[in-house]
């Protein structure tokens, strides 16, 4: 897990995604009250051992000291290998007992996961942000519990640039339409490119900010191919042609846009994650000093989209489900999440963690201090609403690719939407 890719860990978390592959589909193995709370728990994480061994080994040692009948076997899996490794484990029946999954993968893996409702009662879930727990339910059953996330997005504006376009820092854009209007004006007045937000990290999420329904109710067909969405794309194209949307925003390499806040060629991002700000602080200190941090643009319901969160689940084939559940409760408790957040720029799923002075204190005007306040204040308003199909990631990428083609002029809005619709329907058939 690279510091610069978090929240984008989410992001990455939107940019970092990993997970398992569905396997057996038998009935969920209930966790019996008399199941021995003992045994060896094989515990999988993703890309943590290199940089965070001391933290995790410390938690394991403490847990084993307090629970001498339980042994924790920690296996850290490279992100690119997690799906293959988990598929093989499910196929063989030799599965981990507790596994770290990106939430974007939960939908496809439900057939091989246990329902956690017997193991995690209301009291066990009370400290988690409810808006982060509920999306992990499928057909009413809980299949994972939250761990960390990339936090609430923030708005980032270069004061010296946007001021020339009449930007009022006390009234930042609340919608993407307002942000694009500002971006267009910024380029007109300063010749500094506006934003990479659109198509940006996730075209499907941008459309959700406009209230667009992407799938039919039964999740079997695309629902975005409408005249209203075609008109939205035309609006994006207008900004792209005016350089309100930067030329490089169509790049597939979303970690390294040609025009960025870091390199001074971009004016703003109306919705981005803390990792972006940390990169600027590290790579462009002069730009960092010029930044104004605000609340991000909002969805139609007044919230902020979370692209993904990291979670823990228990495979059905685990022979130590109760012991695994108890270790997950310990590993993800408020104190332990807070300790992890102090090591790496991530945000907790537990309410108690945000009460600590690390998050609640401060009050200075340093951009990162301001961002931390915005992020924590916004955590209860995060909206994580995955498509919930076995192919969420692939669908998002195919839509983004068609929108890139449209913005570059090789297709009309209708042609791009027709092509994306067909790709989605074929994938979901």
Coordinates of C-alpha atoms in Angstrom, one line a residue:
X1 CA 0.0 0.0 0.0
X2 CA 1.8 3.2 -1.2
X3 CA 1.1 6.4 0.7
X4 CA 0.5 8.3 -2.5
X5 CA -2.1 5.8 -3.6
X6 CA -4.4 5.9 -0.6
X7 CA -7.8 7.3 -0.9
X8 CA -7.0 7.1 -4.1
X9 CA -7.0 3.6 -1.5
X10 CA -9.6 4.5 -1.6
X11 CA -9.2 5.7 -4.1
X12 CA -7.1 3.5 -3.8
X13 CA -9.3 3.0 -2.2
X14 CA -10.4 4.3 -5.7
X15 CA -7.1 3.7 -7.2
X16 CA -6.2 0.7 -5.0
X17 CA -8.6 -2.2 -5.5
X18 CA -8.0 -5.9 -4.8
X19 CA -10.1 -8.8 -3.8
X20 CA -11.2 -12.4 -4.0
X21 CA -13.2 -14.3 -6.6
X22 CA -16.4 -16.1 -6.0
X23 CA -16.3 -19.8 -5.4
X24 CA -18.6 -22.3 -3.8
X25 CA -22.2 -21.2 -3.3
X26 CA -23.5 -23.4 -0.5
X27 CA -25.4 -22.2 2.5
X28 CA -23.8 -19.8 4.9
X29 CA -22.1 -21.5 7.8
X30 CA -23.7 -20.2 11.0
X31 CA -21.3 -19.3 13.9
X32 CA -22.5 -21.5 16.7
X33 CA -22.4 -20.1 20.2
X34 CA -20.5 -23.1 21.5
X35 CA -17.9 -23.1 18.7
X36 CA -14.5 -23.1 20.4
X37 CA -13.0 -19.7 20.5
X38 CA -9.6 -21.1 19.7
X39 CA -7.4 -22.4 16.9
X40 CA -5.1 -20.9 14.2
X41 CA -6.6 -17.9 12.4
X42 CA -5.1 -17.4 8.9
X43 CA -5.3 -13.6 8.4
X44 CA -4.8 -12.0 5.0
X45 CA -4.0 -8.4 4.3
X46 CA -2.9 -6.6 1.1
X47 CA 0.5 -4.9 0.7
X48 CA 1.1 -4.1 4.3
X49 CA 4.1 -6.1 5.5
X50 CA 6.9 -4.0 3.9
X51 CA 6.0 -0.8 5.7
X52 CA 3.7 -1.7 8.6
X53 CA 5.0 -5.0 10.0
X54 CA 5.8 -3.4 13.4
X55 CA 2.2 -2.2 13.8
X56 CA 0.5 -5.4 12.7
X57 CA 3.0 -7.7 14.5
X58 CA 2.4 -5.7 17.6
X59 CA -1.3 -6.2 17.5
X60 CA -1.0 -9.9 16.8
X61 CA 1.4 -10.3 19.8
X62 CA -1.0 -8.4 22.1
X63 CA -4.0 -10.4 20.9
X64 CA -2.2 -13.8 21.3
X65 CA -1.1 -12.8 24.8
X66 CA -4.7 -12.0 25.8
X67 CA -6.0 -15.1 24.0
X68 CA -3.5 -17.9 24.5
X69 CA -5.6 -20.5 22.7
X70 CA -5.6 -18.5 19.5
X71 CA -2.7 -18.3 17.0
X72 CA -2.7 -15.7 14.2
X73 CA -1.0 -16.6 11.0
X74 CA -0.5 -13.4 9.1
X75 CA -0.3 -13.7 5.3
X76 CA 0.4 -10.4 3.4
X77 CA -0.6 -10.7 -0.3
X78 CA 0.7 -8.4 -3.1
X79 CA -2.3 -6.5 -4.5
X80 CA -1.9 -7.8 -8.0
X81 CA -2.0 -11.4 -6.7
X82 CA -4.9 -11.2 -4.3
X83 CA -7.6 -12.3 -6.8
X84 CA -5.6 -15.3 -8.1
X85 CA -4.6 -16.4 -4.7
X86 CA -8.1 -16.2 -3.3
X87 CA -9.6 -18.0 -6.3
X88 CA -7.2 -20.8 -5.7
X89 CA -7.9 -20.9 -2.0
X90 CA -11.7 -21.1 -2.6
X91 CA -11.3 -23.8 -5.2
X92 CA -9.2 -25.9 -2.9
X93 CA -11.2 -25.3 0.2
X94 CA -8.1 -24.2 2.0
X95 CA -9.2 -20.6 2.6
X96 CA -8.0 -17.8 5.0
X97 CA -10.1 -17.4 8.1
X98 CA -10.2 -13.6 7.8
X99 CA -9.4 -11.7 4.6
X100 CA -9.0 -8.1 3.7
X101 CA -11.1 -7.2 0.7
X102 CA -11.7 -4.0 -1.2
X103 CA -15.4 -3.2 -0.9
X104 CA -15.7 -3.0 -4.7
X105 CA -15.1 -6.7 -4.7
X106 CA -17.7 -7.7 -2.2
X107 CA -20.5 -8.2 -4.8
X108 CA -18.6 -10.8 -6.8
X109 CA -17.4 -12.7 -3.8
X110 CA -20.6 -13.0 -1.7
X111 CA -21.2 -16.7 -2.8
X112 CA -18.0 -17.7 -1.0
X113 CA -18.3 -15.5 2.1
X114 CA -20.1 -16.1 5.3
X115 CA -22.9 -13.9 6.6
X116 CA -21.5 -12.0 9.6
X117 CA -24.8 -11.3 11.3
X118 CA -24.5 -14.0 13.9
X119 CA -20.9 -13.0 14.8
X120 CA -21.3 -9.2 14.7
X121 CA -24.2 -8.1 16.9
X122 CA -25.5 -4.5 17.1
X123 CA -23.1 -3.8 20.0
X124 CA -20.2 -5.0 18.0
X125 CA -21.1 -2.6 15.1
X126 CA -22.0 0.4 17.3
X127 CA -18.7 2.2 16.9
X128 CA -18.6 1.9 13.1
X129 CA -20.0 4.7 11.0
X130 CA -23.5 3.3 10.0
X131 CA -23.2 4.7 6.5
X132 CA -20.1 2.6 6.0
X133 CA -21.6 -0.6 7.4
X134 CA -24.9 -0.7 5.5
X135 CA -23.4 -0.8 2.0
X136 CA -21.7 -4.0 3.0
X137 CA -25.0 -5.8 3.3
X138 CA -26.3 -7.8 0.3
X139 CA -29.9 -8.9 0.3
X140 CA -30.1 -7.8 3.9
X141 CA -27.1 -9.8 5.1
X142 CA -23.8 -8.4 6.3
X143 CA -20.8 -9.9 4.4
X144 CA -18.0 -7.7 5.6
X145 CA -17.1 -5.1 8.2
X146 CA -15.4 -1.8 7.5
X147 CA -11.7 -1.1 8.1
X148 CA -10.1 2.1 6.7
X149 CA -11.0 4.4 3.8
X150 CA -9.7 7.4 1.9
X151 CA -11.9 9.8 3.8
X152 CA -14.2 12.5 2.6
X153 CA -13.1 14.3 -0.6
X154 CA -11.9 17.9 -0.3
X155 CA -11.9 20.8 -2.6
X156 CA -8.4 22.2 -3.4
X157 CA -7.9 25.6 -5.0
X158 CA -4.8 27.6 -5.9
X159 CA -5.6 30.9 -4.4
X160 CA -3.4 33.1 -6.6
X161 CA -4.9 31.6 -9.7
X162 CA -8.6 31.3 -9.0
X163 CA -8.7 34.7 -7.4
X164 CA -8.1 36.2 -10.9
X165 CA -11.4 34.5 -12.0
X166 CA -13.3 36.1 -9.1
X167 CA -13.3 33.0 -6.9
X168 CA -14.9 33.5 -3.5
X169 CA -13.3 31.1 -1.0
X170 CA -16.2 31.4 1.4
X171 CA -18.6 30.0 -1.3
X172 CA -16.8 27.2 -3.2
X173 CA -18.7 25.3 -5.9
X174 CA -21.3 22.9 -4.5
X175 CA -21.9 21.1 -7.8
X176 CA -19.8 20.0 -10.7
X177 CA -21.6 22.4 -13.0
X178 CA -20.4 25.3 -10.7
X179 CA -16.9 23.8 -10.6
X180 CA -16.8 23.6 -14.4
X181 CA -18.0 27.1 -14.8
X182 CA -15.2 28.3 -12.5
X183 CA -12.6 26.1 -14.3
X184 CA -13.7 27.6 -17.7
X185 CA -13.3 31.1 -16.4
X186 CA -10.0 30.4 -14.8
X187 CA -8.5 29.3 -18.1
X188 CA -10.1 32.3 -19.9
X189 CA -8.5 34.7 -17.4
X190 CA -5.2 33.0 -16.6
X191 CA -4.4 30.4 -19.3
X192 CA -3.9 27.9 -16.5
X193 CA -5.9 24.7 -17.1
X194 CA -8.9 24.2 -14.8
X195 CA -9.3 20.7 -13.6
X196 CA -8.8 17.0 -14.1
X197 CA -12.0 16.1 -12.2
X198 CA -13.9 15.0 -15.3
X199 CA -13.6 12.3 -16.6
X200 CA -11.0 12.0 -13.8
X201 CA -10.8 9.0 -11.5
X202 CA -14.2 7.5 -12.1
X203 CA -16.6 8.7 -14.8
X204 CA -19.4 6.6 -13.4
X205 CA -19.1 8.4 -10.0
X206 CA -19.1 11.8 -11.7
X207 CA -22.4 10.9 -13.3
X208 CA -23.7 9.8 -9.9
X209 CA -23.0 13.3 -8.6
X210 CA -25.6 14.4 -11.1
X211 CA -28.1 11.9 -9.9
X212 CA -27.8 9.5 -12.9
X213 CA -28.9 6.0 -12.3
X214 CA -26.4 3.7 -13.9
X215 CA -28.1 0.4 -13.8
X216 CA -31.6 -1.0 -14.0
X217 CA -33.2 -2.0 -10.7
X218 CA -32.4 -5.7 -11.3
X219 CA -28.8 -4.8 -12.1
X220 CA -28.9 -6.6 -15.5
X221 CA -28.9 -3.7 -17.9
X222 CA -27.3 -0.2 -18.2
X223 CA -29.6 2.7 -17.5
X224 CA -27.4 5.7 -18.4
X225 CA -28.0 5.9 -22.1
X226 CA -30.5 8.8 -22.1
X227 CA -30.8 12.2 -23.8
X228 CA -30.1 13.8 -20.4
X229 CA -26.8 12.1 -20.0
X230 CA -25.8 12.8 -23.6
X231 CA -26.5 16.5 -22.8
X232 CA -24.2 16.2 -19.7
X233 CA -21.4 14.8 -21.9
X234 CA -21.9 17.7 -24.3
X235 CA -21.4 20.0 -21.3
X236 CA -18.2 18.3 -20.4
X237 CA -17.0 18.5 -24.0
X238 CA -17.6 22.3 -23.9
X239 CA -15.3 22.6 -20.9
X240 CA -12.8 20.3 -22.4
X241 CA -12.6 22.4 -25.6
X242 CA -12.3 25.5 -23.5
X243 CA -9.5 23.9 -21.4
X244 CA -11.6 24.2 -18.2
X245 CA -11.0 20.5 -18.3
X246 CA -7.3 20.0 -18.9
X247 CA -6.2 18.2 -22.1
X248 CA -4.5 15.5 -20.1
X249 CA -7.6 14.6 -18.1
X250 CA -8.4 12.0 -20.7
X251 CA -5.2 10.0 -19.7
X252 CA -5.7 6.5 -18.6
X253 CA -2.9 6.9 -16.1
X254 CA -4.9 8.6 -13.4
X255 CA -2.0 8.6 -11.0
X256 CA 0.1 10.8 -13.3
X257 CA -2.0 13.3 -15.2
X258 CA 0.1 15.5 -17.5
X259 CA -1.4 18.7 -16.0
X260 CA -1.5 18.6 -12.2
X261 CA -1.6 20.8 -9.2
X262 CA 1.8 19.4 -8.3
X263 CA 3.4 20.7 -11.5
X264 CA 1.6 24.1 -11.4
X265 CA -0.4 23.5 -14.6
X266 CA -3.7 23.0 -12.9
X267 CA -5.9 25.4 -10.9
X268 CA -8.3 23.3 -8.9
X269 CA -9.9 20.1 -8.0
X270 CA -13.4 20.4 -6.6
X271 CA -13.4 16.8 -5.3
X272 CA -10.2 14.9 -4.5
X273 CA -8.6 13.0 -1.7
X274 CA -6.1 13.7 1.0
X275 CA -3.4 11.7 -0.9
X276 CA -3.4 14.4 -3.5
X277 CA -2.7 17.1 -0.9
X278 CA 0.1 15.1 0.6
X279 CA 1.7 14.7 -2.8
X280 CA 1.6 18.5 -3.3
X281 CA 3.0 19.1 0.2
X282 CA 5.9 16.8 -0.6
X283 CA 6.6 17.6 -4.3
X284 CA 5.5 21.2 -4.7
X285 CA 5.9 23.1 -1.4
X286 CA 5.4 26.5 -3.1
X287 CA 2.1 25.4 -4.5
X288 CA 1.1 23.9 -1.2
X289 CA 1.5 27.3 0.5
X290 CA -0.9 28.7 -2.1
X291 CA -3.7 26.3 -1.5
X292 CA -7.2 26.9 -0.1
X293 CA -9.0 23.8 1.2
X294 CA -12.8 23.7 1.2
X295 CA -15.7 21.2 1.3
X296 CA -16.0 19.3 -2.0
X297 CA -18.9 19.3 -4.4
X298 CA -22.0 17.4 -3.2
X299 CA -24.3 14.8 -4.6
X300 CA -27.9 15.5 -5.2
X301 CA -28.6 14.3 -1.7
X302 CA -26.0 16.6 -0.1
X303 CA -23.4 13.9 0.5
X304 CA -20.0 12.9 -0.8
X305 CA -19.2 9.8 -2.8
X306 CA -16.7 7.3 -1.4
X307 CA -15.3 5.2 -4.2
X308 CA -14.2 2.3 -2.1
X309 CA -13.3 1.2 1.4
X310 CA -11.2 -1.6 2.8
X311 CA -13.0 -4.3 4.7
X312 CA -12.7 -7.7 6.4
X313 CA -14.7 -10.8 5.5
X314 CA -14.8 -14.4 6.5
X315 CA -15.0 -17.2 3.9
X316 CA -17.6 -19.8 4.3
X317 CA -15.0 -22.6 4.3
X318 CA -13.2 -21.2 7.3
X319 CA -13.0 -23.7 10.1
X320 CA -12.4 -21.1 12.8
X321 CA -15.1 -18.5 12.1
X322 CA -15.8 -17.4 15.6
X323 CA -12.1 -17.0 16.4
X324 CA -11.7 -15.1 13.1
X325 CA -14.6 -12.8 14.0
X326 CA -13.2 -12.0 17.4
X327 CA -9.8 -11.2 16.0
X328 CA -11.4 -8.9 13.4
X329 CA -13.3 -7.1 16.1
X330 CA -10.0 -6.5 17.9
X331 CA -8.1 -5.5 14.8
X332 CA -10.6 -3.0 13.7
X333 CA -11.6 -1.4 17.0
X334 CA -11.4 2.3 17.5
X335 CA -8.1 2.4 19.3
X336 CA -6.3 0.2 16.7
X337 CA -7.7 2.1 13.8
X338 CA -6.6 5.4 15.3
X339 CA -3.1 4.0 15.7
X340 CA -3.0 3.0 12.1
X341 CA -4.3 6.4 10.9
X342 CA -1.4 8.0 12.7
X343 CA 1.0 6.0 10.6
X344 CA -0.5 6.4 7.2
X345 CA -2.8 9.0 5.5
X346 CA -6.0 7.0 5.8
X347 CA -9.3 7.5 7.7
X348 CA -11.1 5.3 10.2
X349 CA -14.5 3.6 9.9
X350 CA -14.9 3.9 13.7
X351 CA -16.6 7.0 15.3
X352 CA -14.5 6.9 18.5
X353 CA -11.3 7.3 16.5
X354 CA -12.4 10.7 15.1
X355 CA -12.9 12.1 18.6
X356 CA -9.1 11.9 19.3
X357 CA -7.2 15.2 19.2
X358 CA -5.3 13.9 16.1
X359 CA -8.5 14.4 14.1
X360 CA -10.6 16.8 16.3
X361 CA -7.8 19.1 17.4
X362 CA -5.8 21.5 15.4
X363 CA -7.7 24.5 14.0
X364 CA -4.7 26.0 12.2
X365 CA -4.7 27.2 8.6
X366 CA -2.1 24.8 7.3
X367 CA -3.8 23.1 4.3
X368 CA -3.5 19.6 5.7
X369 CA -4.9 20.7 9.1
X370 CA -7.8 22.3 7.4
X371 CA -8.3 19.2 5.2
X372 CA -8.3 16.9 8.2
X373 CA -11.2 18.9 9.7
X374 CA -13.2 18.9 6.5
X375 CA -12.6 15.1 6.1
X376 CA -13.7 14.1 9.6
X377 CA -16.7 16.4 9.6
X378 CA -17.8 14.8 6.3
X379 CA -17.3 11.1 7.3
X380 CA -21.0 10.6 8.4
X381 CA -22.1 12.0 5.0
X382 CA -20.0 9.6 2.9
X383 CA -22.1 7.7 0.4
X384 CA -20.7 4.3 -0.7
X385 CA -23.1 2.9 -3.3
X386 CA -21.3 0.3 -5.4
X387 CA -23.0 -1.0 -8.5
X388 CA -23.1 -4.3 -6.7
X389 CA -22.3 -6.5 -9.7
X390 CA -19.5 -9.0 -10.1
X391 CA -17.9 -6.7 -12.7
X392 CA -18.1 -3.2 -11.1
X393 CA -14.5 -2.3 -11.9
X394 CA -14.6 -3.5 -15.5
X395 CA -17.9 -1.6 -16.1
X396 CA -16.5 1.6 -14.8
X397 CA -13.4 1.3 -17.0
X398 CA -15.4 0.7 -20.1
X399 CA -17.6 3.7 -19.5
X400 CA -14.6 5.9 -18.9
X401 CA -12.9 4.7 -22.1
X402 CA -16.0 5.7 -24.2
X403 CA -16.2 9.1 -22.5
X404 CA -12.5 9.7 -23.2
X405 CA -13.1 8.8 -26.9
X406 CA -16.0 11.3 -27.0
X407 CA -14.0 14.1 -25.4
X408 CA -11.2 13.6 -27.9
X409 CA -13.7 13.9 -30.8
X410 CA -13.6 10.4 -32.2
X411 CA -17.3 9.7 -31.2
X412 CA -20.4 11.7 -30.6
X413 CA -22.0 11.6 -27.2
X414 CA -24.7 9.2 -28.5
X415 CA -22.2 6.9 -30.1
X416 CA -20.1 6.8 -26.9
X417 CA -23.2 6.0 -24.8
X418 CA -24.4 3.4 -27.2
X419 CA -21.1 1.7 -27.2
X420 CA -20.8 1.8 -23.4
X421 CA -24.4 0.5 -23.0
X422 CA -23.7 -2.5 -25.3
X423 CA -20.5 -3.3 -23.4
X424 CA -22.3 -3.1 -20.0
X425 CA -25.2 -5.2 -21.2
X426 CA -22.9 -7.8 -22.8
X427 CA -20.9 -8.0 -19.6
X428 CA -24.0 -8.4 -17.4
X429 CA -25.8 -10.9 -19.6

